[in-house]
mmCIF file of C-alpha atoms in Angstrom:
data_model
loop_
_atom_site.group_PDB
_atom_site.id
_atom_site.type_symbol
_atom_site.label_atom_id
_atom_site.label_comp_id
_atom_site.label_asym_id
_atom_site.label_seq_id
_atom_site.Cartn_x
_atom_site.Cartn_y
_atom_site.Cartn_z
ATOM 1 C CA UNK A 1072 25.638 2.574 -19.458
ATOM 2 C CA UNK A 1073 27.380 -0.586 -19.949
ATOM 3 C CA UNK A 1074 25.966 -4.063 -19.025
ATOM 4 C CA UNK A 1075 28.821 -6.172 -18.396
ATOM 5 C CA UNK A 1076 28.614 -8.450 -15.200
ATOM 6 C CA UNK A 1077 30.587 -6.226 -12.919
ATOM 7 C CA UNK A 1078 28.896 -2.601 -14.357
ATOM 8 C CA UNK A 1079 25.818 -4.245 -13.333
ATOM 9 C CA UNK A 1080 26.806 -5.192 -10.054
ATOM 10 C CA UNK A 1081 28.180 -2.458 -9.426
ATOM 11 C CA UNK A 1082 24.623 -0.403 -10.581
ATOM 12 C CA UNK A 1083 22.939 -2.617 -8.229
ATOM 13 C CA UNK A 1084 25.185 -1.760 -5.204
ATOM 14 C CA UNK A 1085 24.623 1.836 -6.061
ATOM 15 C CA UNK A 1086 20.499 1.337 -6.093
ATOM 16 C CA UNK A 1087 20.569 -0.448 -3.002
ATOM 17 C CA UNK A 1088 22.208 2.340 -1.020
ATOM 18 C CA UNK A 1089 20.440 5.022 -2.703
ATOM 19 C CA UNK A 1090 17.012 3.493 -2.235
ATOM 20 C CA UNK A 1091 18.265 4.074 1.822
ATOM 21 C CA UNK A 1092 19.240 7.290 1.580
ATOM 22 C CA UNK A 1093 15.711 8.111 -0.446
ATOM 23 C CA UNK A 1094 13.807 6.319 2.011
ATOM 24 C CA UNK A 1095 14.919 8.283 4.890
ATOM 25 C CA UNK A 1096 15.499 11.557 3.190
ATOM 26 C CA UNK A 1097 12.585 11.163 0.772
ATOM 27 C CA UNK A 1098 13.278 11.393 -3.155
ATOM 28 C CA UNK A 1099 13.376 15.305 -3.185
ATOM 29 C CA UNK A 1100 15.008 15.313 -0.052
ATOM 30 C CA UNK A 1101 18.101 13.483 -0.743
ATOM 31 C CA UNK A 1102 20.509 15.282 -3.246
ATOM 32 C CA UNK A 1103 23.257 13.412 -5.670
ATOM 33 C CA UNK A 1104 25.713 14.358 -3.545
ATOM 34 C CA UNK A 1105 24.192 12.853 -0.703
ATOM 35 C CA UNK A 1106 24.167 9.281 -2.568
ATOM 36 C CA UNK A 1107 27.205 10.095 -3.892
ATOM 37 C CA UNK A 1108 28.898 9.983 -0.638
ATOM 38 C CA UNK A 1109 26.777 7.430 1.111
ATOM 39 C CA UNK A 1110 27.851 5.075 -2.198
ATOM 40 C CA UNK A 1111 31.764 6.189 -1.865
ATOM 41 C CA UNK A 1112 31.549 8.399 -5.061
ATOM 42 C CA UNK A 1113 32.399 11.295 -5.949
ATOM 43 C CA UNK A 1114 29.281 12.776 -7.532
ATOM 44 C CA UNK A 1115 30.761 12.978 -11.358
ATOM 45 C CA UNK A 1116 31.398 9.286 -10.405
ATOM 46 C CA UNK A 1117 27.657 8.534 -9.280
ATOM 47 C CA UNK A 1118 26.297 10.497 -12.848
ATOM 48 C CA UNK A 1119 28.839 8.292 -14.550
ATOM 49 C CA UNK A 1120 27.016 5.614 -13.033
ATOM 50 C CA UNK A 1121 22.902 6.391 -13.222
ATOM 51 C CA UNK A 1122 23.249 9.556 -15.776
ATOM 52 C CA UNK A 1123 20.785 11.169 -13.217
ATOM 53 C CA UNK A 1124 18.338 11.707 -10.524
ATOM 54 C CA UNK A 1125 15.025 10.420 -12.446
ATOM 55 C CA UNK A 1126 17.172 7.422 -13.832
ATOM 56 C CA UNK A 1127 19.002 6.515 -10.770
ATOM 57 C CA UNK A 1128 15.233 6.073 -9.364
ATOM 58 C CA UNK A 1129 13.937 3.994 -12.505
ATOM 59 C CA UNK A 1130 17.176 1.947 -11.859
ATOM 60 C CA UNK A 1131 16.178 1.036 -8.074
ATOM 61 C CA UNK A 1132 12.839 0.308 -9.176
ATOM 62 C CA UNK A 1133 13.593 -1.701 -12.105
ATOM 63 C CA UNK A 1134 15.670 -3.731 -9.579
ATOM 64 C CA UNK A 1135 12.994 -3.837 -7.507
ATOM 65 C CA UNK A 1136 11.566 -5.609 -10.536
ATOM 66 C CA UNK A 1137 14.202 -7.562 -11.458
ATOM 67 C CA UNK A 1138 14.081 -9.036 -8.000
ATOM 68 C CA UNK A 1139 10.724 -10.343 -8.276
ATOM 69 C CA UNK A 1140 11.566 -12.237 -11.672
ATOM 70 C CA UNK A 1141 14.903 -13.150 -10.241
ATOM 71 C CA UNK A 1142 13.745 -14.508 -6.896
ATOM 72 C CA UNK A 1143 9.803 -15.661 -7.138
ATOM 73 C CA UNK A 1144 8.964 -16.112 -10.889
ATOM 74 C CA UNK A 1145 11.908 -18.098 -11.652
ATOM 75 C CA UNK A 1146 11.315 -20.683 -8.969
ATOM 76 C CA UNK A 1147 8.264 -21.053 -9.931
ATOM 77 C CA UNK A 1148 8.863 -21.071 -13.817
ATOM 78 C CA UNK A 1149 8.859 -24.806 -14.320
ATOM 79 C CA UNK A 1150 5.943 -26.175 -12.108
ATOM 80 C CA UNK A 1151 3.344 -26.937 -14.395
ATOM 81 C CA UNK A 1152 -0.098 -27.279 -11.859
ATOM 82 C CA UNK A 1153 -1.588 -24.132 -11.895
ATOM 83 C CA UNK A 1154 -2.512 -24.048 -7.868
ATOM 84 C CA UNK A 1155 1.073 -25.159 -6.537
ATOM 85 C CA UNK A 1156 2.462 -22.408 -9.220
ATOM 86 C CA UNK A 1157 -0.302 -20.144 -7.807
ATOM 87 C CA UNK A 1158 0.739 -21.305 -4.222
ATOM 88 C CA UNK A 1159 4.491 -21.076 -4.554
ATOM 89 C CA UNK A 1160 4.463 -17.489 -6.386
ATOM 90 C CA UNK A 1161 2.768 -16.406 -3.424
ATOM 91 C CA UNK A 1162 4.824 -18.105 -0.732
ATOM 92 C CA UNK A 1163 7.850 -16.369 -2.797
ATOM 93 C CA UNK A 1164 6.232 -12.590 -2.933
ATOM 94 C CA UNK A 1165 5.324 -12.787 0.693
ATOM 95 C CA UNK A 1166 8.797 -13.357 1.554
ATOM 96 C CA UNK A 1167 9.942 -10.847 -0.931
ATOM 97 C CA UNK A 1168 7.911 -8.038 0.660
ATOM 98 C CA UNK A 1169 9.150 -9.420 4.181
ATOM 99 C CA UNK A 1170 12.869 -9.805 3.553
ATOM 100 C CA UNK A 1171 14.145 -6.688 5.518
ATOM 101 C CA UNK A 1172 17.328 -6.572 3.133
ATOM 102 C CA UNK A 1173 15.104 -4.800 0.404
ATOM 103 C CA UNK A 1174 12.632 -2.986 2.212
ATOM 104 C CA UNK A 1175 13.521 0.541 0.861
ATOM 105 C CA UNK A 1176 13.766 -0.630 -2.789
ATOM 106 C CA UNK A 1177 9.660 -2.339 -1.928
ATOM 107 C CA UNK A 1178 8.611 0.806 -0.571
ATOM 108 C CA UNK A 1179 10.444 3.081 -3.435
ATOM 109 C CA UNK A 1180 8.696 1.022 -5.590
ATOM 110 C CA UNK A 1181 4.944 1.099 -4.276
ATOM 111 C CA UNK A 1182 5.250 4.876 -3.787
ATOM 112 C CA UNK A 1183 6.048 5.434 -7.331
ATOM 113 C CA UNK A 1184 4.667 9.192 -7.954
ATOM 114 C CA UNK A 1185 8.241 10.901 -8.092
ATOM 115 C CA UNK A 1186 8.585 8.734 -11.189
ATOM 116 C CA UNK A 1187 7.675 10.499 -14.565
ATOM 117 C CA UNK A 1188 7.215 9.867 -18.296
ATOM 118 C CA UNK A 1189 8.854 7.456 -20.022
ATOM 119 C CA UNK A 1190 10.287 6.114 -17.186
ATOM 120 C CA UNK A 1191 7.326 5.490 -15.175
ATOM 121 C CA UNK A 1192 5.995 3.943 -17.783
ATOM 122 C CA UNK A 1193 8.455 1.544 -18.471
ATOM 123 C CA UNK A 1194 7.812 0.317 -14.350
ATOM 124 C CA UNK A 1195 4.087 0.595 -15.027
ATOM 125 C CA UNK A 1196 3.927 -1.815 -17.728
ATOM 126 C CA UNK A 1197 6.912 -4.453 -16.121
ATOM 127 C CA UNK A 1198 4.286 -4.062 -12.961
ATOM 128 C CA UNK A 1199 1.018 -5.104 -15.489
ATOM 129 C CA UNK A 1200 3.128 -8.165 -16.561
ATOM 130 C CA UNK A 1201 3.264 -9.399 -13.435
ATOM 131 C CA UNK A 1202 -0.450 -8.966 -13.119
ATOM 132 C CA UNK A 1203 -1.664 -10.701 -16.054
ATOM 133 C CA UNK A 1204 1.018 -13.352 -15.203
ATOM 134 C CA UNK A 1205 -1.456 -13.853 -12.087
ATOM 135 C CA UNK A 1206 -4.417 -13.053 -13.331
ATOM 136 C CA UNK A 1207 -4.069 -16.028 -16.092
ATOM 137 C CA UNK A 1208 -3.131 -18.584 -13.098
ATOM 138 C CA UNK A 1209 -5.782 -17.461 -11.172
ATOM 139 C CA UNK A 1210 -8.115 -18.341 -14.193
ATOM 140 C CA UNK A 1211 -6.042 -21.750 -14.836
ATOM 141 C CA UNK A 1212 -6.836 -22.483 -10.879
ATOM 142 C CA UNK A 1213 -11.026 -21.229 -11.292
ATOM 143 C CA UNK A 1214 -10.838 -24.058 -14.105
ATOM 144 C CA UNK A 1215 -9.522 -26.421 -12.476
ATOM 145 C CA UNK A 1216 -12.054 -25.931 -9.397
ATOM 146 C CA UNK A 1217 -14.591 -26.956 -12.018
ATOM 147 C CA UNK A 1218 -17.257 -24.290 -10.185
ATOM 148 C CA UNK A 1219 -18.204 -21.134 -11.146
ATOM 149 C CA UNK A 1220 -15.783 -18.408 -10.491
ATOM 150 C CA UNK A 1221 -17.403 -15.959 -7.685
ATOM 151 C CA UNK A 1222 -14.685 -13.537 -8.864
ATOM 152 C CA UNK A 1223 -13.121 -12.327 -11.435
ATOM 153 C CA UNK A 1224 -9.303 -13.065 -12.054
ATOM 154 C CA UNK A 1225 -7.981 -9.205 -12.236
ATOM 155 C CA UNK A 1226 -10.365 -8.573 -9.024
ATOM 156 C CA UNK A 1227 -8.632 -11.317 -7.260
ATOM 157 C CA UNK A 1228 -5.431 -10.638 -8.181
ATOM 158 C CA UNK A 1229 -5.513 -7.130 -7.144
ATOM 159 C CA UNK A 1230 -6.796 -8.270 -4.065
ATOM 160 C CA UNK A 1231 -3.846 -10.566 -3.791
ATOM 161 C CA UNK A 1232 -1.340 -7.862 -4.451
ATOM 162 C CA UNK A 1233 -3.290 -5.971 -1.586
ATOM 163 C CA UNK A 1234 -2.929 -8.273 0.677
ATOM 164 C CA UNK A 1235 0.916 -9.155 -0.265
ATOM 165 C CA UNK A 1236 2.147 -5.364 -0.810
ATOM 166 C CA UNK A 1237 0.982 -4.214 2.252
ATOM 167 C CA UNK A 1238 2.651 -6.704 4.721
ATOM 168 C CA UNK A 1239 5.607 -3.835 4.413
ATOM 169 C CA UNK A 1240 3.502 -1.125 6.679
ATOM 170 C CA UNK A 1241 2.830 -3.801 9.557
ATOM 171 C CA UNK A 1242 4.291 -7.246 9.816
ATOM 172 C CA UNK A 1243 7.898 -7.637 11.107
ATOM 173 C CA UNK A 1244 9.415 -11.019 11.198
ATOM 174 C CA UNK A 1245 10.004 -10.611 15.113
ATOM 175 C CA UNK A 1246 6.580 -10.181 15.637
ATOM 176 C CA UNK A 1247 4.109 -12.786 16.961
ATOM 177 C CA UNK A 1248 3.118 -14.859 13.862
ATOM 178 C CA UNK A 1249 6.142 -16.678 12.211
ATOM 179 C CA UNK A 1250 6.244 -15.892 8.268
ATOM 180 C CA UNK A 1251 5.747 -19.140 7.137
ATOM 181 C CA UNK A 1252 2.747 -19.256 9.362
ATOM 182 C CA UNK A 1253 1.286 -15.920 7.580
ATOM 183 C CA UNK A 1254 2.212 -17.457 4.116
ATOM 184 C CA UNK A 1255 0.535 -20.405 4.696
ATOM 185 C CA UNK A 1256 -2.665 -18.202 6.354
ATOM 186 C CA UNK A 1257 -2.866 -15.875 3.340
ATOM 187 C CA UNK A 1258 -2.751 -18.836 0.836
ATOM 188 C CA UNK A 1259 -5.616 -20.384 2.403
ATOM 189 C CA UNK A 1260 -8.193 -17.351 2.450
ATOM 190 C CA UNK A 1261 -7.003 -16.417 -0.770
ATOM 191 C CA UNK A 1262 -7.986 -19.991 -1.860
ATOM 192 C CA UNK A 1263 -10.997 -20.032 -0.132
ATOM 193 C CA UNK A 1264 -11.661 -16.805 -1.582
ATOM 194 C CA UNK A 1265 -11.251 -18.087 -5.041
ATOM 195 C CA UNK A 1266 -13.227 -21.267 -4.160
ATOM 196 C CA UNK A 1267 -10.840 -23.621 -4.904
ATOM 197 C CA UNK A 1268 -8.546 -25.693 -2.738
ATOM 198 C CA UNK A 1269 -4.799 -24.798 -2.837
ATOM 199 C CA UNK B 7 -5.068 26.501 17.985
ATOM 200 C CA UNK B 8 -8.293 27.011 19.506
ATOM 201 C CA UNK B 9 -11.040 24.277 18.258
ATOM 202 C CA UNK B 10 -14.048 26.346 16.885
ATOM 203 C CA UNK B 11 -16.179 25.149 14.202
ATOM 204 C CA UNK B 12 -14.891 27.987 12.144
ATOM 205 C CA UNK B 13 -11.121 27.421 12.967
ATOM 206 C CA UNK B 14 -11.709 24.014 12.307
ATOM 207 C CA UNK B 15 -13.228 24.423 9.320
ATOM 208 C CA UNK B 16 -10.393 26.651 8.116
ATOM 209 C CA UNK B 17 -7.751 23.808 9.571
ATOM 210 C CA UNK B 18 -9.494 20.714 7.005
ATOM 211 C CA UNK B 19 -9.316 23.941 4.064
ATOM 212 C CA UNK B 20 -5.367 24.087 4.776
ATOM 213 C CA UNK B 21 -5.244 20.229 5.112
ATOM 214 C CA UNK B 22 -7.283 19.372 1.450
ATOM 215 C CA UNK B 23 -4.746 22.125 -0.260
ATOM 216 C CA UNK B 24 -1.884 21.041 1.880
ATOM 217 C CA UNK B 25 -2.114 17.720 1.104
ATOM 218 C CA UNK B 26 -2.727 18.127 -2.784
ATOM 219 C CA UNK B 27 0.906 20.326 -2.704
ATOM 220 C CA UNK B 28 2.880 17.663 -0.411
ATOM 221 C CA UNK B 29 1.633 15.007 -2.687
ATOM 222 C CA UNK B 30 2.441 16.919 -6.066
ATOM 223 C CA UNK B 31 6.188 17.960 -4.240
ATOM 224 C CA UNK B 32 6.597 15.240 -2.025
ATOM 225 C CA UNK B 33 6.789 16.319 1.662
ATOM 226 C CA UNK B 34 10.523 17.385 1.253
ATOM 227 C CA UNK B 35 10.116 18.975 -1.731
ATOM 228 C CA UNK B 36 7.277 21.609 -0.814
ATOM 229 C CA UNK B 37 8.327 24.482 1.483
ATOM 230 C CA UNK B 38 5.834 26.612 3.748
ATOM 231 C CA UNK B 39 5.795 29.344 1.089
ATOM 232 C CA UNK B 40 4.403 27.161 -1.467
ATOM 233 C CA UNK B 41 1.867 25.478 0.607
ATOM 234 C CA UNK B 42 0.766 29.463 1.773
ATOM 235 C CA UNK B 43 0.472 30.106 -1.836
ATOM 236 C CA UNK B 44 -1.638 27.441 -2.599
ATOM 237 C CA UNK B 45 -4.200 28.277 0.664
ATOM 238 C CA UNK B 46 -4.205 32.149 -0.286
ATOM 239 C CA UNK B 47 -2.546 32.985 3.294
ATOM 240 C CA UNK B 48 1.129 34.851 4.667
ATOM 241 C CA UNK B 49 3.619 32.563 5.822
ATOM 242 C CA UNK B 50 2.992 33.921 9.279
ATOM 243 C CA UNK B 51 -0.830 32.985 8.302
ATOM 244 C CA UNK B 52 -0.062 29.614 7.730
ATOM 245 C CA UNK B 53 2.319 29.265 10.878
ATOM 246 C CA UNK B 54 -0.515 30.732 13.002
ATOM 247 C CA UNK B 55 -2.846 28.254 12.232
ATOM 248 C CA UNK B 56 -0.706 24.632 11.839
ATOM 249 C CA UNK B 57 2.404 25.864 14.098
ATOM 250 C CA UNK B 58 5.304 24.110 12.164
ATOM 251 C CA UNK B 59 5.174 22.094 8.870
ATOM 252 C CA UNK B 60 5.698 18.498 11.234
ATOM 253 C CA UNK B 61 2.445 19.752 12.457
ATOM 254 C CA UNK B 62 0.248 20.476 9.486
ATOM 255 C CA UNK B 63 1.644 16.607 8.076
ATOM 256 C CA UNK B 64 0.283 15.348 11.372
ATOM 257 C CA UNK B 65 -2.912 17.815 10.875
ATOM 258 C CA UNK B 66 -3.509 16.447 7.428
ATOM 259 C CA UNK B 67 -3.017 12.565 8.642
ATOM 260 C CA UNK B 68 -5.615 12.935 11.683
ATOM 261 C CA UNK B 69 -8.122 14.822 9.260
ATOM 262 C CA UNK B 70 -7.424 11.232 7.422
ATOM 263 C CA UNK B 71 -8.629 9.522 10.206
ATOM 264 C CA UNK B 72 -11.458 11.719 10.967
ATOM 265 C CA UNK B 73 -12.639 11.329 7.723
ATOM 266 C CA UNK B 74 -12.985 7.351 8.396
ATOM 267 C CA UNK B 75 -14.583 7.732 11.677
ATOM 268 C CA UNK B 76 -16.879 10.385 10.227
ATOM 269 C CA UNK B 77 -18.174 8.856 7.094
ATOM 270 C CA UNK B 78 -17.427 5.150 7.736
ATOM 271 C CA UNK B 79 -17.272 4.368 11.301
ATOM 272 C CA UNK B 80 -20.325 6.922 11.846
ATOM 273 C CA UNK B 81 -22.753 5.074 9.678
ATOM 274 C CA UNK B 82 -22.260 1.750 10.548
ATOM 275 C CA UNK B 83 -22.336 2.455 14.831
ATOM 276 C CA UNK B 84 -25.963 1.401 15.430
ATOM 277 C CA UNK B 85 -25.472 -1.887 13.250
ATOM 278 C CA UNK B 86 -26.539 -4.796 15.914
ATOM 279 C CA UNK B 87 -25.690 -7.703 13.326
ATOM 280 C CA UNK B 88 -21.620 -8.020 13.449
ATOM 281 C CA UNK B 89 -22.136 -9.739 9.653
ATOM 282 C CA UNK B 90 -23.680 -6.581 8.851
ATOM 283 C CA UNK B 91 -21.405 -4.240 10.275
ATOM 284 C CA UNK B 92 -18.402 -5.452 8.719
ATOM 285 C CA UNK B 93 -20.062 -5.711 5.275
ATOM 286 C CA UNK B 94 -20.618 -1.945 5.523
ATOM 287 C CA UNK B 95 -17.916 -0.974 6.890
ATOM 288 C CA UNK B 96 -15.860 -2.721 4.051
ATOM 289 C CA UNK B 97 -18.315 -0.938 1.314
ATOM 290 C CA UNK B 98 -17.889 2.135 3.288
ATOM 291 C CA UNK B 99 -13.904 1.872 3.302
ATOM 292 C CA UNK B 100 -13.844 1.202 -0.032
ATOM 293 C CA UNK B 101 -15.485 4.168 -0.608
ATOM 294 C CA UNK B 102 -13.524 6.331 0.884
ATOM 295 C CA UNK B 103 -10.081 5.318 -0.743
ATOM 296 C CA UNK B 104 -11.882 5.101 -4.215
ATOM 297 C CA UNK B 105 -13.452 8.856 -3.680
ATOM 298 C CA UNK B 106 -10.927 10.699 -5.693
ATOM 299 C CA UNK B 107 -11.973 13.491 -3.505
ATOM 300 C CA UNK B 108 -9.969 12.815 -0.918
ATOM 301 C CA UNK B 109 -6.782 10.985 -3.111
ATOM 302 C CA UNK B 110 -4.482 12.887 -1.618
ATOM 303 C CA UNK B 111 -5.314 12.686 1.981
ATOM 304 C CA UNK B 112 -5.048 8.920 1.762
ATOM 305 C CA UNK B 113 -1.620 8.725 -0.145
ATOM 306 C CA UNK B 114 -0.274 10.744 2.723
ATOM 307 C CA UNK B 115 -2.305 8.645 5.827
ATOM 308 C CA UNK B 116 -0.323 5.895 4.029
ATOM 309 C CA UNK B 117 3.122 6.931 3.356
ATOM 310 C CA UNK B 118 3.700 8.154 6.951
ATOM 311 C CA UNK B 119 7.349 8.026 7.336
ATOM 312 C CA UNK B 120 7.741 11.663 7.311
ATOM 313 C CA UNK B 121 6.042 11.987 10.697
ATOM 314 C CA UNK B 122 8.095 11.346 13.653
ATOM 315 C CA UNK B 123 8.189 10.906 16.728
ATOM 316 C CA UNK B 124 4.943 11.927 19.309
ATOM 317 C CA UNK B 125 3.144 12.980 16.307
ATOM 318 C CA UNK B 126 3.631 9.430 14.645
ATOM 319 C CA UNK B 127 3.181 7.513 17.308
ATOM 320 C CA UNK B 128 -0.518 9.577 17.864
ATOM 321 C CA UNK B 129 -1.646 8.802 14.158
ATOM 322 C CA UNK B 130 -0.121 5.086 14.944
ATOM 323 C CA UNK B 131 -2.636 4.618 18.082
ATOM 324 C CA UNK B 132 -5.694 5.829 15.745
ATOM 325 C CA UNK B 133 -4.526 3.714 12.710
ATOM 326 C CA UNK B 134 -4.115 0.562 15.549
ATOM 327 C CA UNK B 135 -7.905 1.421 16.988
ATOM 328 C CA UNK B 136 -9.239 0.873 13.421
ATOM 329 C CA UNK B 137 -7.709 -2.482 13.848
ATOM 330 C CA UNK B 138 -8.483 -3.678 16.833
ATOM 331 C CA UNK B 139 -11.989 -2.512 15.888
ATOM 332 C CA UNK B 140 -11.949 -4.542 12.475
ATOM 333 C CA UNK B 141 -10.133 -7.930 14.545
ATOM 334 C CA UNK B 142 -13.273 -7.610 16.887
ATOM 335 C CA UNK B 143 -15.846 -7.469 14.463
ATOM 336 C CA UNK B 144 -14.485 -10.882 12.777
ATOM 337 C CA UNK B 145 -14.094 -12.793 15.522
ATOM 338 C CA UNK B 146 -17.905 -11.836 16.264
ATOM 339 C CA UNK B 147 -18.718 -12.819 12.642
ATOM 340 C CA UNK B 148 -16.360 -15.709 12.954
ATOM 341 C CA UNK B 149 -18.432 -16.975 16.279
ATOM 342 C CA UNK B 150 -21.754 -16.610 14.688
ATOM 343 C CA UNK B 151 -20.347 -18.672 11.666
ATOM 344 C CA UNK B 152 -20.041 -21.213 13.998
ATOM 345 C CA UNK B 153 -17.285 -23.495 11.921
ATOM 346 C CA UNK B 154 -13.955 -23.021 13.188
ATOM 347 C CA UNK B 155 -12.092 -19.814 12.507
ATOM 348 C CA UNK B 156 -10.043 -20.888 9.551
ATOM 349 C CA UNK B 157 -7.555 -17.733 10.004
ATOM 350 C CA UNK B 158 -6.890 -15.093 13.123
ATOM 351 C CA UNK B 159 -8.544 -12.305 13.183
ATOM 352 C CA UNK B 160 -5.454 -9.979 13.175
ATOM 353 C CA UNK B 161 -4.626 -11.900 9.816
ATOM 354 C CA UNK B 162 -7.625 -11.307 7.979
ATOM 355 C CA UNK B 163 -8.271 -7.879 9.531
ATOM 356 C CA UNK B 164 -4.659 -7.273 7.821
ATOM 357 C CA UNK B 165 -5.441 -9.151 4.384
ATOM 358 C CA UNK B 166 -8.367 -6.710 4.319
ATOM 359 C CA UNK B 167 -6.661 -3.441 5.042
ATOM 360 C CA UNK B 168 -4.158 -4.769 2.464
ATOM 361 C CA UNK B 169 -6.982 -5.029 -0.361
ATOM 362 C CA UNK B 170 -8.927 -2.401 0.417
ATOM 363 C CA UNK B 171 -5.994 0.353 1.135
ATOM 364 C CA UNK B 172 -4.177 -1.359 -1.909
ATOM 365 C CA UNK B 173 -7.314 0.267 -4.141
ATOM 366 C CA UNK B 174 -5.633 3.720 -4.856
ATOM 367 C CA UNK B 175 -2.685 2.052 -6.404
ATOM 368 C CA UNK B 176 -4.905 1.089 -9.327
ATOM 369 C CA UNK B 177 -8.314 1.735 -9.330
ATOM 370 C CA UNK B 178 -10.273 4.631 -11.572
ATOM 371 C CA UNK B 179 -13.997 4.853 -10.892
ATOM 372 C CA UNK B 180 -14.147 5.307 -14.927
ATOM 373 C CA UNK B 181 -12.175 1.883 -15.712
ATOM 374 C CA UNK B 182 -14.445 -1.419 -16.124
ATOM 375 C CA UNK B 183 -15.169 -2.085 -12.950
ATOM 376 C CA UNK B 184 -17.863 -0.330 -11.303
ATOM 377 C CA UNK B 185 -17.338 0.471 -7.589
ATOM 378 C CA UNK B 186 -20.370 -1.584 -6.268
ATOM 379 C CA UNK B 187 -19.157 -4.556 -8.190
ATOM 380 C CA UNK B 188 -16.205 -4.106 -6.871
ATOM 381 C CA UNK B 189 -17.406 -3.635 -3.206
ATOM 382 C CA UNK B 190 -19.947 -6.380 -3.609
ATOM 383 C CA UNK B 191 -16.838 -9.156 -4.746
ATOM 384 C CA UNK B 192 -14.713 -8.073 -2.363
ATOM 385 C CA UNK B 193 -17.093 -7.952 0.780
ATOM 386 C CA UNK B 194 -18.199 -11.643 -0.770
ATOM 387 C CA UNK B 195 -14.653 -12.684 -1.041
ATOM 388 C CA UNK B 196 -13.642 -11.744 2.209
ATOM 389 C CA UNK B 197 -16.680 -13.651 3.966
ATOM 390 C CA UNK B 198 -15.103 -16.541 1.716
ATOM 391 C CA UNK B 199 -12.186 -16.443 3.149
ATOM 392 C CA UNK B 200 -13.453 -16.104 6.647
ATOM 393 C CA UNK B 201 -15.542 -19.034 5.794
ATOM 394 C CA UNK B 202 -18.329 -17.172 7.162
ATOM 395 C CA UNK B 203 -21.422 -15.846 4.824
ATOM 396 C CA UNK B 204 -21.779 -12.184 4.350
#
């Protein structure tokens, strides 16, 4: 599979619509030619694409990946205090998770078991990046608070994930509390959970 | 389906196997046959007892929530002290999603968009109880705290869900982290956040 620009556009158009037709068909469910015609393929075109099944679902969840770096850890790649790092990352995954646009590709890529080998590892370790990204900020922050840390860094950052991850099973944007409201909420307690001010 | 203790009995057996072929197949993916396999009954068996494979899901996702009023909801009802209460009923939630026991049965509780319809909407009124019941018990713990509430309720009863559901996504009972560590910094984290000692 090519990377140019426009192959890789185009790959991302095709996860995008396949992560739909997987989330309401489920991954064993939904057959090629199902995608295939929900993309505007014909099915030799959609293998030409993804190569197959198992790949075509590493490639949604690698985007789902890809979207995290491209939209939360780049924004916050060049602040340098570790608690307004630590704040903004958060701010930015909370509105990842939110963002209606890519709710199938968040789910797809929480409810990772149809993933095997190889592949799943690949996800697995791009997913423990991102946790020792956070667990080292979470430690810079403890520093910083200059009192001992009542929990551990990987504890708190799992709780953190928790907390973020599973906004997808219950809060909708057009519900009663505004997202920037929640964001601002869940930076506090975390905070205060770390014992440390934001 | 009559409700004896022995045809209830026989209804969790289908729901433990059920569940451990639905999350090995994905719901989609596993047909009747092998899920009558698995149990050691006919097809008709099977169909005698759960009625139609919508059913057995639901079946499986109520056992889930039996489960947590059984062994969690049970222990903790003659608790006076609202601090109390929600400390063990956070160490007793955590134990049941790290019991790898019942793995399977959670997964599925959780990734419920294979139910539809009345059946969903019957395992969505239990799931909201739970929450109502865990929004009540912090505002009581919130009151007694007497500071004011930093967060809602509804928020933190959601942050907590998030870390303590999050668990099966990466805990193992034979990693570092022991489970009454784990329970003990989490309970003591959450009370942080509430700004309210455990």
């Amino acid at each position: 599979m090519a990377q140019s620009a426009e192959s890789k556009q185009k790959l991302r158009e095709i996860c995008r619509i396949a992560a739909r037709v997987f989330y309401e068909k489920g991954y064993d469910g939904a057959s090629m030619q199902d995608i295939a015609q929900a993309v505007g393929l014909t099915k030799a075109g959609l293998y030409h694409h993804v190569g197959s099944k198992d790949r075509l679902l590493f490639e949604i969840m690698n985007y789902g990946m890809d979207i995290l770096d491209e939209t939360v850890l780049a924004r916050v790649r060049d602040i340098a205090d570790p608690r307004e790092k630590l704040r903004q990352t958060i701010i930015g995954h909370i509105d990842l998770i939110v963002r209606a646009r890519d709710l199938e590709i968040t789910v797809i890529l929480h409810e990772n078991r149809s993933l095997k080998g190889a592949l799943r590892k690949k996800i697995n370790a791009r997913k423990r990046n991102y946790i020792h990204y956070l667990e080292g900020l979470i430690g810079q922050v403890q520093e910083q608070a200059g009192v001992p840390p009542p929990i551990s860094p990987r504890l708190a950052a799992f709780a953190l994930l928790g907390m973020i991850n599973w906004l997808y099973q219950w809060f909708r944007p057009e519900g009663p509390t505004r997202q920037n409201e929640l964001a601002e909420a869940y930076v506090d307690f975390f905070f205060r959970g770390l014992r440390a001010s934001p």
